[in-house]
Short mmCIF file of C-alpha atoms in Angstrom, two decimals:
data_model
loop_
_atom_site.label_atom_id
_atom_site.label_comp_id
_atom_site.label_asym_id
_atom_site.label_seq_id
_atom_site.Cartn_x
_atom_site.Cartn_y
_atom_site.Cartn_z
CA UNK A 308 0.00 0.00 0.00
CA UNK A 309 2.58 2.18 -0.89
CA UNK A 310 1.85 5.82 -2.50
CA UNK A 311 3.92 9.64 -3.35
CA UNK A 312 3.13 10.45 0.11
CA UNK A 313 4.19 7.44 1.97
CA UNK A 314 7.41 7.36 0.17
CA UNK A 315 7.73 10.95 1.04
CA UNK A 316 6.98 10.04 4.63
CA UNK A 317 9.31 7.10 4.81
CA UNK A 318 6.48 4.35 5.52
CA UNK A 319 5.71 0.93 4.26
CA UNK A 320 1.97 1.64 4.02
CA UNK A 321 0.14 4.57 3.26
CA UNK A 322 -2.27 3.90 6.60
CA UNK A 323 -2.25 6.97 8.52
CA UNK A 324 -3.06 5.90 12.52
CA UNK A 325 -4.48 8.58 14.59
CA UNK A 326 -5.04 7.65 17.96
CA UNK A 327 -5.18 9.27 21.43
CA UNK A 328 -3.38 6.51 22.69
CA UNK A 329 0.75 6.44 22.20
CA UNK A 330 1.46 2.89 22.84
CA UNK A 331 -1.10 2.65 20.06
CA UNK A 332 0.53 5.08 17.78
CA UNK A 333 3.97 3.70 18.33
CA UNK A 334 2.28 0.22 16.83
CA UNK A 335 0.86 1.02 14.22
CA UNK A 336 4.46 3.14 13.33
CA UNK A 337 6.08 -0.37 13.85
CA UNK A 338 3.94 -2.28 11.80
CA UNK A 339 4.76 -0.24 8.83
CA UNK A 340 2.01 2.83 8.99
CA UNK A 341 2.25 6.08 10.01
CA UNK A 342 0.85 6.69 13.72
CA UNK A 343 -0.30 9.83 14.74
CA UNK A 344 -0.51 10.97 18.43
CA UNK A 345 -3.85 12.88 18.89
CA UNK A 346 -2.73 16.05 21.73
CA UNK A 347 -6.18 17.32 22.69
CA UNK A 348 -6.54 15.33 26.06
CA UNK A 349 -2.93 17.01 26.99
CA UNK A 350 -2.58 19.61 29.08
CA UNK A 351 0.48 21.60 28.91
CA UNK A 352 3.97 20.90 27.19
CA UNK A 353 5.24 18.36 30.30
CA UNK A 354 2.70 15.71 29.87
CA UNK A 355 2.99 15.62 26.32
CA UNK A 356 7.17 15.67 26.47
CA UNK A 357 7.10 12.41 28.47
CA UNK A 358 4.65 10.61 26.20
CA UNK A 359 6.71 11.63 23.10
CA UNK A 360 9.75 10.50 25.10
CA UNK A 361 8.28 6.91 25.22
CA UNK A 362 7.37 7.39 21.37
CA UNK A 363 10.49 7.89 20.28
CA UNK A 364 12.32 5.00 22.17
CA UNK A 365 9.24 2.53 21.21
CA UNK A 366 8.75 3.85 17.01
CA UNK A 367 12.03 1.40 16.44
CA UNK A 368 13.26 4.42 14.66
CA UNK A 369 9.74 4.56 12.17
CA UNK A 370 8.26 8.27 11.38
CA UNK A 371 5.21 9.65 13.11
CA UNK A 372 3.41 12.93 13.46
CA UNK A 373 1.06 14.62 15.73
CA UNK A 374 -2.77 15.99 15.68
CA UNK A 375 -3.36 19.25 17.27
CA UNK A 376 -7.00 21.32 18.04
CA UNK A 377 -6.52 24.92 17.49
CA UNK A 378 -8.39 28.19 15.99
CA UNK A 379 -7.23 30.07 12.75
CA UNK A 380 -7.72 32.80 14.44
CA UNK A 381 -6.35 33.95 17.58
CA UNK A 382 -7.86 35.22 20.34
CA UNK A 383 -6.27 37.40 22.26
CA UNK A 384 -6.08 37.57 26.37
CA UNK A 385 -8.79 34.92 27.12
CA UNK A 386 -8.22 32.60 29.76
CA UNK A 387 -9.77 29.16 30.70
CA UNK A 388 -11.09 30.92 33.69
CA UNK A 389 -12.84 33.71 31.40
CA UNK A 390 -13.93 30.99 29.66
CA UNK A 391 -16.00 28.93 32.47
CA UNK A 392 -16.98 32.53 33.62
CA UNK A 393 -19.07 32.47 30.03
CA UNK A 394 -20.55 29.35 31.16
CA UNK A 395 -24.60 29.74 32.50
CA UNK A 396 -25.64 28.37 35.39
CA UNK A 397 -28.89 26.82 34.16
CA UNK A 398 -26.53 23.89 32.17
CA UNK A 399 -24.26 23.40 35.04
CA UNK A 400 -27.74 22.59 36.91
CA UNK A 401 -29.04 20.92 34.03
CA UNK A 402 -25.07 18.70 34.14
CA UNK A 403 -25.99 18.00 38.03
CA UNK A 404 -29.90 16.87 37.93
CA UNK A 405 -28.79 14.28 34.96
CA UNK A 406 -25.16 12.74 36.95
CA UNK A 407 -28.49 12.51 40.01
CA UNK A 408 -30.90 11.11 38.30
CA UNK A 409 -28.68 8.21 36.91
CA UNK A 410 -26.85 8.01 40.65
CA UNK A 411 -23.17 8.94 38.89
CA UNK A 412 -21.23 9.54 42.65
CA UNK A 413 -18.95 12.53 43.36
CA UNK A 414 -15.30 12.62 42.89
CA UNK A 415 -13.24 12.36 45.96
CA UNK A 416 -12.51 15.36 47.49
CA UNK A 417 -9.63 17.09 46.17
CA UNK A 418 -9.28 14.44 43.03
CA UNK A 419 -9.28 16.94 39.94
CA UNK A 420 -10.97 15.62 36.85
CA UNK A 421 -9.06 13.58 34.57
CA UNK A 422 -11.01 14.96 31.11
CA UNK A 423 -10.44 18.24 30.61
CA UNK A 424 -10.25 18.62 26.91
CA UNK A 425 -7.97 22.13 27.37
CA UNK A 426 -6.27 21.43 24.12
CA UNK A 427 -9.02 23.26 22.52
CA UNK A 428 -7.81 26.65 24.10
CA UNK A 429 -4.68 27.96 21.17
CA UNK A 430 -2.71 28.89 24.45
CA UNK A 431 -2.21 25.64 24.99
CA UNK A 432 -2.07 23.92 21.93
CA UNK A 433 1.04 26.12 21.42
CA UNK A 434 2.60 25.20 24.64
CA UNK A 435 2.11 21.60 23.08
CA UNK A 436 3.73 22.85 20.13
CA UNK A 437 6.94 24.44 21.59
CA UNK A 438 7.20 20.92 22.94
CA UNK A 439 6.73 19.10 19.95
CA UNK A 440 8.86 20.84 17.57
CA UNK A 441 12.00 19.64 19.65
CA UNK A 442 10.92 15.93 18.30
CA UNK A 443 11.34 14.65 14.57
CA UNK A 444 8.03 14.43 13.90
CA UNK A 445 7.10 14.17 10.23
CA UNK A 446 3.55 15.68 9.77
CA UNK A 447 1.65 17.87 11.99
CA UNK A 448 -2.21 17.75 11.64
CA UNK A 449 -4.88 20.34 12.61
CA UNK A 450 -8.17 18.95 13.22
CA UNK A 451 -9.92 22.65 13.48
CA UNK A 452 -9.27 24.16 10.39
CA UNK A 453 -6.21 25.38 8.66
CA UNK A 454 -3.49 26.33 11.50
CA UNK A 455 -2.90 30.13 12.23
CA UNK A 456 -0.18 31.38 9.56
CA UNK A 457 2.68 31.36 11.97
CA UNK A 458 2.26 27.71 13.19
CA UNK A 459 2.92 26.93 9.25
CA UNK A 460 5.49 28.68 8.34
CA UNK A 461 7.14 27.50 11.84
CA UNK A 462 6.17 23.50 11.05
CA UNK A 463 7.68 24.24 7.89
CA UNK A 464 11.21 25.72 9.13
CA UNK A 465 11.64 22.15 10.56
CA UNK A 466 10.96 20.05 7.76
CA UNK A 467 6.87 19.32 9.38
CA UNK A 468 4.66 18.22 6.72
CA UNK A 469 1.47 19.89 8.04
CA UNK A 470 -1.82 18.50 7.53
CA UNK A 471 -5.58 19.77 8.14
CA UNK A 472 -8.81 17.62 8.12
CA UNK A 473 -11.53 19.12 5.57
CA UNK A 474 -15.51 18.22 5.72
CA UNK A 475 -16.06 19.93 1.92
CA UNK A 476 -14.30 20.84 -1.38
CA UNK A 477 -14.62 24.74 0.21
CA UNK A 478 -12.56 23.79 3.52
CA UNK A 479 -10.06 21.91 1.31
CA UNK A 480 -9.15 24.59 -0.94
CA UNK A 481 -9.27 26.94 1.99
CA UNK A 482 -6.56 24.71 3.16
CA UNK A 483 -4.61 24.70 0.19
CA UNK A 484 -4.33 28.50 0.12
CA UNK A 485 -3.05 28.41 3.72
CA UNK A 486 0.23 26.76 2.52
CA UNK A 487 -0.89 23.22 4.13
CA UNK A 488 0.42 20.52 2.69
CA UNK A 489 -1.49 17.57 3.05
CA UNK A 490 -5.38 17.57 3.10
CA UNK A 491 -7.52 15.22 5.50
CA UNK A 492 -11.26 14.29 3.51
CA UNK A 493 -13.21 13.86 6.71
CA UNK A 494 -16.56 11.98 5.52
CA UNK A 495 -19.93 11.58 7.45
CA UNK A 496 -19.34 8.58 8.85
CA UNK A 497 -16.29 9.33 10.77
CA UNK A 498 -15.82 9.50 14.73
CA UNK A 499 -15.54 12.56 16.50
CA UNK A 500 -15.95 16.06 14.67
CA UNK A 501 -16.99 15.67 11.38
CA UNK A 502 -19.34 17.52 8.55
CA UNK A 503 -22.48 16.09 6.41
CA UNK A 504 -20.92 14.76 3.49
CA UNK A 505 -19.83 10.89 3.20
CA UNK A 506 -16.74 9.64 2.14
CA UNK A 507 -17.56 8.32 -1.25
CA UNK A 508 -18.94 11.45 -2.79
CA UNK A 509 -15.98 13.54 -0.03
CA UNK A 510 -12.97 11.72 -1.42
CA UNK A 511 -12.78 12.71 -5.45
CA UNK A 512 -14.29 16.01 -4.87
CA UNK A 513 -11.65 16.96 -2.27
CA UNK A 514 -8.30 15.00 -4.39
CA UNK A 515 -10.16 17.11 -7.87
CA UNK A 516 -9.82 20.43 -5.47
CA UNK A 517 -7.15 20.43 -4.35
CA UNK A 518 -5.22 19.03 -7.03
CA UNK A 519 -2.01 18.04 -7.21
CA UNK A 520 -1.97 18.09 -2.95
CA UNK A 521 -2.15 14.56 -1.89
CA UNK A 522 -5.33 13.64 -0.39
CA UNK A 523 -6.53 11.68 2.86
CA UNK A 524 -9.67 9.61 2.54
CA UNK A 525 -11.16 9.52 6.17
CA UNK A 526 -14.08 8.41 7.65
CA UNK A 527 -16.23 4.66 8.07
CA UNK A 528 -12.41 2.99 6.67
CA UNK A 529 -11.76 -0.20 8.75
CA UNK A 530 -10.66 -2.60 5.83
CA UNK A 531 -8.37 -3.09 3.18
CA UNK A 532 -10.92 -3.19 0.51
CA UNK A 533 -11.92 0.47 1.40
CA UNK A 534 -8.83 1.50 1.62
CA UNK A 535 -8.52 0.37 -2.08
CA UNK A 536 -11.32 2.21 -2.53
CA UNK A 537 -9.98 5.07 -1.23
CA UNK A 538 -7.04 4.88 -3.65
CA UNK A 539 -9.10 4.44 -6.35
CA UNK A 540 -10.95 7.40 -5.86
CA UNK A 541 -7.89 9.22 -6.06
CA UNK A 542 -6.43 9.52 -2.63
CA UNK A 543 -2.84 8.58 -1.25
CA UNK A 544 -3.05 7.16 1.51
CA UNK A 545 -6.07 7.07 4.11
CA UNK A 546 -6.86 8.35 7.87
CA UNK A 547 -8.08 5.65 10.57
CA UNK A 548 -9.36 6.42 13.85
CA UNK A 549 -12.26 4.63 15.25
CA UNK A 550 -10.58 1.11 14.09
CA UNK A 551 -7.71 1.40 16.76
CA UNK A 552 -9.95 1.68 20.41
CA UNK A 553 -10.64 -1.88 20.65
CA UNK A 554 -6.97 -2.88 20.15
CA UNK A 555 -4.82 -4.60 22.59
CA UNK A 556 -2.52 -1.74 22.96
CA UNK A 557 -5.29 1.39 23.72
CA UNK A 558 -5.55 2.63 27.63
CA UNK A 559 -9.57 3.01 27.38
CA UNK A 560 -9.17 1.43 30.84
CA UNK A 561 -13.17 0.67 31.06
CA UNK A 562 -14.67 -2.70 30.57
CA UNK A 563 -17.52 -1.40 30.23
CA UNK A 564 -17.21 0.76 27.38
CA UNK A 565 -14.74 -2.21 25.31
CA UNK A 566 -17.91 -4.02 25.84
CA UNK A 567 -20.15 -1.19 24.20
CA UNK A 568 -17.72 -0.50 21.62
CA UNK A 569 -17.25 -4.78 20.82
CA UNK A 570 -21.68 -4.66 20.93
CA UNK A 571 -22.19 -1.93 19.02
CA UNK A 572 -23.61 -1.95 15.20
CA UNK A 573 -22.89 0.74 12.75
CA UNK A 574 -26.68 2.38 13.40
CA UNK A 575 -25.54 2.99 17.56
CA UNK A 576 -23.50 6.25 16.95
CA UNK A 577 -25.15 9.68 16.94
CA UNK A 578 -23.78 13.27 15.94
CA UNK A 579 -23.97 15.16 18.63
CA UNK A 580 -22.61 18.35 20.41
CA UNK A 581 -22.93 17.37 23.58
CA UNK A 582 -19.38 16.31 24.54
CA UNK A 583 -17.49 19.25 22.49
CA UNK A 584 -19.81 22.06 21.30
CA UNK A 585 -19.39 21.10 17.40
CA UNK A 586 -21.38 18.28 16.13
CA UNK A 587 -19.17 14.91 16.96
CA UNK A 588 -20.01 11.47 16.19
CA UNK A 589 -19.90 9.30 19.31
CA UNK A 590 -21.52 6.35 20.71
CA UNK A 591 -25.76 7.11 21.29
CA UNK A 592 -26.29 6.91 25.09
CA UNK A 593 -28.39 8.30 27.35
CA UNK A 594 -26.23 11.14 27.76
CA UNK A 595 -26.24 12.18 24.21
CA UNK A 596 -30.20 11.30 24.17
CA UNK A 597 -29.91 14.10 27.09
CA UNK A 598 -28.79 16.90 25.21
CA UNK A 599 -31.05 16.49 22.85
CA UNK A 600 -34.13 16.91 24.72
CA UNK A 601 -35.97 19.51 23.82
CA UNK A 602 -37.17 20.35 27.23
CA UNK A 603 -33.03 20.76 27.92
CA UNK A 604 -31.00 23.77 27.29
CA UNK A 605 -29.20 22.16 24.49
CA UNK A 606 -24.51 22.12 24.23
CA UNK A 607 -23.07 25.21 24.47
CA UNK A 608 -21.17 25.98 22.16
CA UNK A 609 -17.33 25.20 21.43
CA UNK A 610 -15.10 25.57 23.87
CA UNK A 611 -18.03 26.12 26.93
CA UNK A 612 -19.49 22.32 26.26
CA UNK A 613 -16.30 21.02 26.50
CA UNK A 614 -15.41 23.36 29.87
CA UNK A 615 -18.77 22.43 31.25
CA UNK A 616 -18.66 18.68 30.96
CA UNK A 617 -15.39 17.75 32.10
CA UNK A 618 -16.29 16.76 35.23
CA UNK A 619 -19.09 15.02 34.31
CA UNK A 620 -17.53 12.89 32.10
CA UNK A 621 -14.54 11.87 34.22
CA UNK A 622 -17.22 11.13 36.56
CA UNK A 623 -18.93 8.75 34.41
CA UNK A 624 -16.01 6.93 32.49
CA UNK A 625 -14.66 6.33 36.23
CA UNK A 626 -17.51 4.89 37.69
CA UNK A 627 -18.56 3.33 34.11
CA UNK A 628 -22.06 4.66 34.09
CA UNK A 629 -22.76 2.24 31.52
CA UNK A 630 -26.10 4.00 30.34
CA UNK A 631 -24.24 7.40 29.97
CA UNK A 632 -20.30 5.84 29.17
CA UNK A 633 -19.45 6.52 25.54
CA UNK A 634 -16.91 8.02 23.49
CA UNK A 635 -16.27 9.44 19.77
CA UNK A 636 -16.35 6.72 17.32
CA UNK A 637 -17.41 6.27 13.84
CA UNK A 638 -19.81 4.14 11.92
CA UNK A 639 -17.00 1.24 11.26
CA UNK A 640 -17.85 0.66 15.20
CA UNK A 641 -20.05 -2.20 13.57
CA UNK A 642 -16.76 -4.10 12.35
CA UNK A 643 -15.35 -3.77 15.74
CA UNK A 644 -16.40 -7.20 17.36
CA UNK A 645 -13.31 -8.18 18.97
CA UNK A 646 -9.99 -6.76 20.54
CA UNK A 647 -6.77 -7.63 18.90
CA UNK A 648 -3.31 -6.14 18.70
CA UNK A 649 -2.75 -3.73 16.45
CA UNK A 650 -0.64 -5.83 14.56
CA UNK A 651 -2.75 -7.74 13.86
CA UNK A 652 -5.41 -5.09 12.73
CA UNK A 653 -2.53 -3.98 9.93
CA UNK A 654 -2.69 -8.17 8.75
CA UNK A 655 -5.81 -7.94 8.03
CA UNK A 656 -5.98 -4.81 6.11
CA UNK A 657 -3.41 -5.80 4.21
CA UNK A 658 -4.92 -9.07 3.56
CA UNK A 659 -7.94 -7.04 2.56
CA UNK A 660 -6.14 -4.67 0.17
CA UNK A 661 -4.56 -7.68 -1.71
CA UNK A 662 -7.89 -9.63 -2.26
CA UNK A 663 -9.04 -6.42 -3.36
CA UNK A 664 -6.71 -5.76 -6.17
CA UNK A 665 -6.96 -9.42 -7.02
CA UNK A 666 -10.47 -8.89 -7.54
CA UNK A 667 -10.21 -5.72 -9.67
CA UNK A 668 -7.22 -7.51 -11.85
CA UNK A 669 -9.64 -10.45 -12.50
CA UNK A 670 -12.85 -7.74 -13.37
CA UNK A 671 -9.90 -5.96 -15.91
CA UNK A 672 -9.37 -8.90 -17.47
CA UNK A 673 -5.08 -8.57 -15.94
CA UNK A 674 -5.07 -11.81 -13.51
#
């Protein structure tokens, strides 16, 4: 599976990895992909230094990159705490009558939440940045847009591919006329932030936009047949998330939500605001179902939901709430029946890619 861009990138297969997880990302490096460590549950530069510390003496040498959440535009002089100031009281209420009614206990005293999505503030992100630029990482994507000009041109000075994720043929070209090198097509059926269009119709019109950038296909990919699909329809490699939480080597730490995940069909995910503030597709529970409600006051929007939440949902993934445990995960949740490692995730894709072009060969009339 071998492409431009992975030959660029100085990897065996043209499978881009993103994952939250680094012993994850560090596997799927190994096996011959490219992993990509997702920064948005970091805080500050010192958490993320010592995780990249462990990439770098478990990659075996192999390239990988990093996925950043920041604004094009910057905001000056905002804090976190002016931020939570913005926050109304009527949906921190709204937070505690729905942790009651489902019996969700309080954290100990003095134990701070362990969710706190603050690498959706660009003050941060930055600080994660400063960090990251003393690694060699190979490709830096933005998952909010095109990065501010400066984080480019900075990427660039080091030899950093960067990368953005795009939802339409408008955000792609945007992208291209930021200087970005590499351009994500985010389809419909992807987990966590995504836009309205799916992949098939996403792909060609993105790789036709942005023309000759190489092109991403993301979104509902968990085989090596659609990732020949994806090549076929133009792209160079493809971006998988979702595929990678029931592997052997992810810290989801929950039984309970494995179990979801390993139950769940390709119908039980919902778009939803409720975790972030920007629609996100995530596992339906009875949290999402929640926020819904039209009696409710609805998410806030980006970054308040996320701010408001928090504690909530460190609450619930600790105690494993099971009707209100989820997490953001596409539609190829339904091929997700059983937890391997992710070695053995890549066999099978590449297994799948193979019988793939054998069976296009034999339609051609080649094999």
């Amino acid at each position: 599976m071998q492409t431009e861009l992975s030959a660029r990138l100085g990897v065996e297969h043209a499978v881009f990895g993103f994952t939250p997880f680094p012993a994850v990302a560090a596997a799927i490096s190994r096996a011959g992909g490219f992993g990509v460590l997702g920064a948005v549950r970091y805080g500050a530069g010192e958490e993320l230094a010592r995780d990249l510390d462990w990439m770098e003496a478990h990659t075996d040498g192999r390239p990988y990159g990093l996925d950043v959440v920041m604004p094009a535009k910057k905001v000056e002089g905002v804090t976190e705490a002016d931020i939570e100031a913005m926050i109304p009281e009527g949906h921190r209420t709204f937070v505690r009558e729905t942790l009651a009614k489902h019996g969700v206990p309080e954290l100990a005293e003095g134990e701070a939440s362990g969710w706190r999505i603050t690498g959706w503030l660009e003050q941060v992100a930055r600080s994660q940045l400063d960090v990251a630029f003393d690694y060699p990482v190979k490709l830096l994507a933005n998952a909010l847009g095109s990065p501010p000009a400066d984080v480019v041109a900075r990427a660039h000075d080091h030899g950093i591919l960067v990368a953005a994720l795009a939802g339409s043929a408008r955000h792609a070209l945007h992208h291209k006329e930021a200087g970005l090198d590499v351009i994500v097509a985010q389809g419909y059926e992807a987990g966590g932030h995504t836009g309205e269009i799916a992949s098939m119709v996403l792909t060609p019109e993105v790789v036709r936009a942005v023309d000759p950038l190489p092109v991403l296909a993301a979104g509902g990919i968990g085989s090596g047949e659609q990732i020949a699909a994806g090549l076929a329809l133009g792209a160079q490699g493809v971006w998988i998330g979702s595929l990678w939480l029931t592997t052997e080597e992810a810290e989801l730490h929950s039984a309970a939500l494995i179990r979801k995940l390993l139950a769940a069909g390709s119908g039980d995910t919902v778009r939803s605001r409720a975790l972030t503030g920007k629609p996100a597709r995530q596992l339906r529970t009875e949290w999402t179902d929640a926020w819904e409600d039209p009696d409710g006051p609805g998410p806030l929007p980006m970054p308040l939901q996320g701010l408001l939440v928090a504690e909530a949902v460190s609450r619930i993934q600790k105690y494993e709430v099971e009707p209100l445990l989820g997490t953001p995960v596409g539609q190829i949740v339904g091929r997700m029946d059983s937890v391997r490692p992710v070695q053995a995730v890549f066999d099978e894709l590449t297994r799948g890619f193979e019988r793939a072009i054998d069976r296009v060969n034999r339609i051609a009339g080649r094999a």
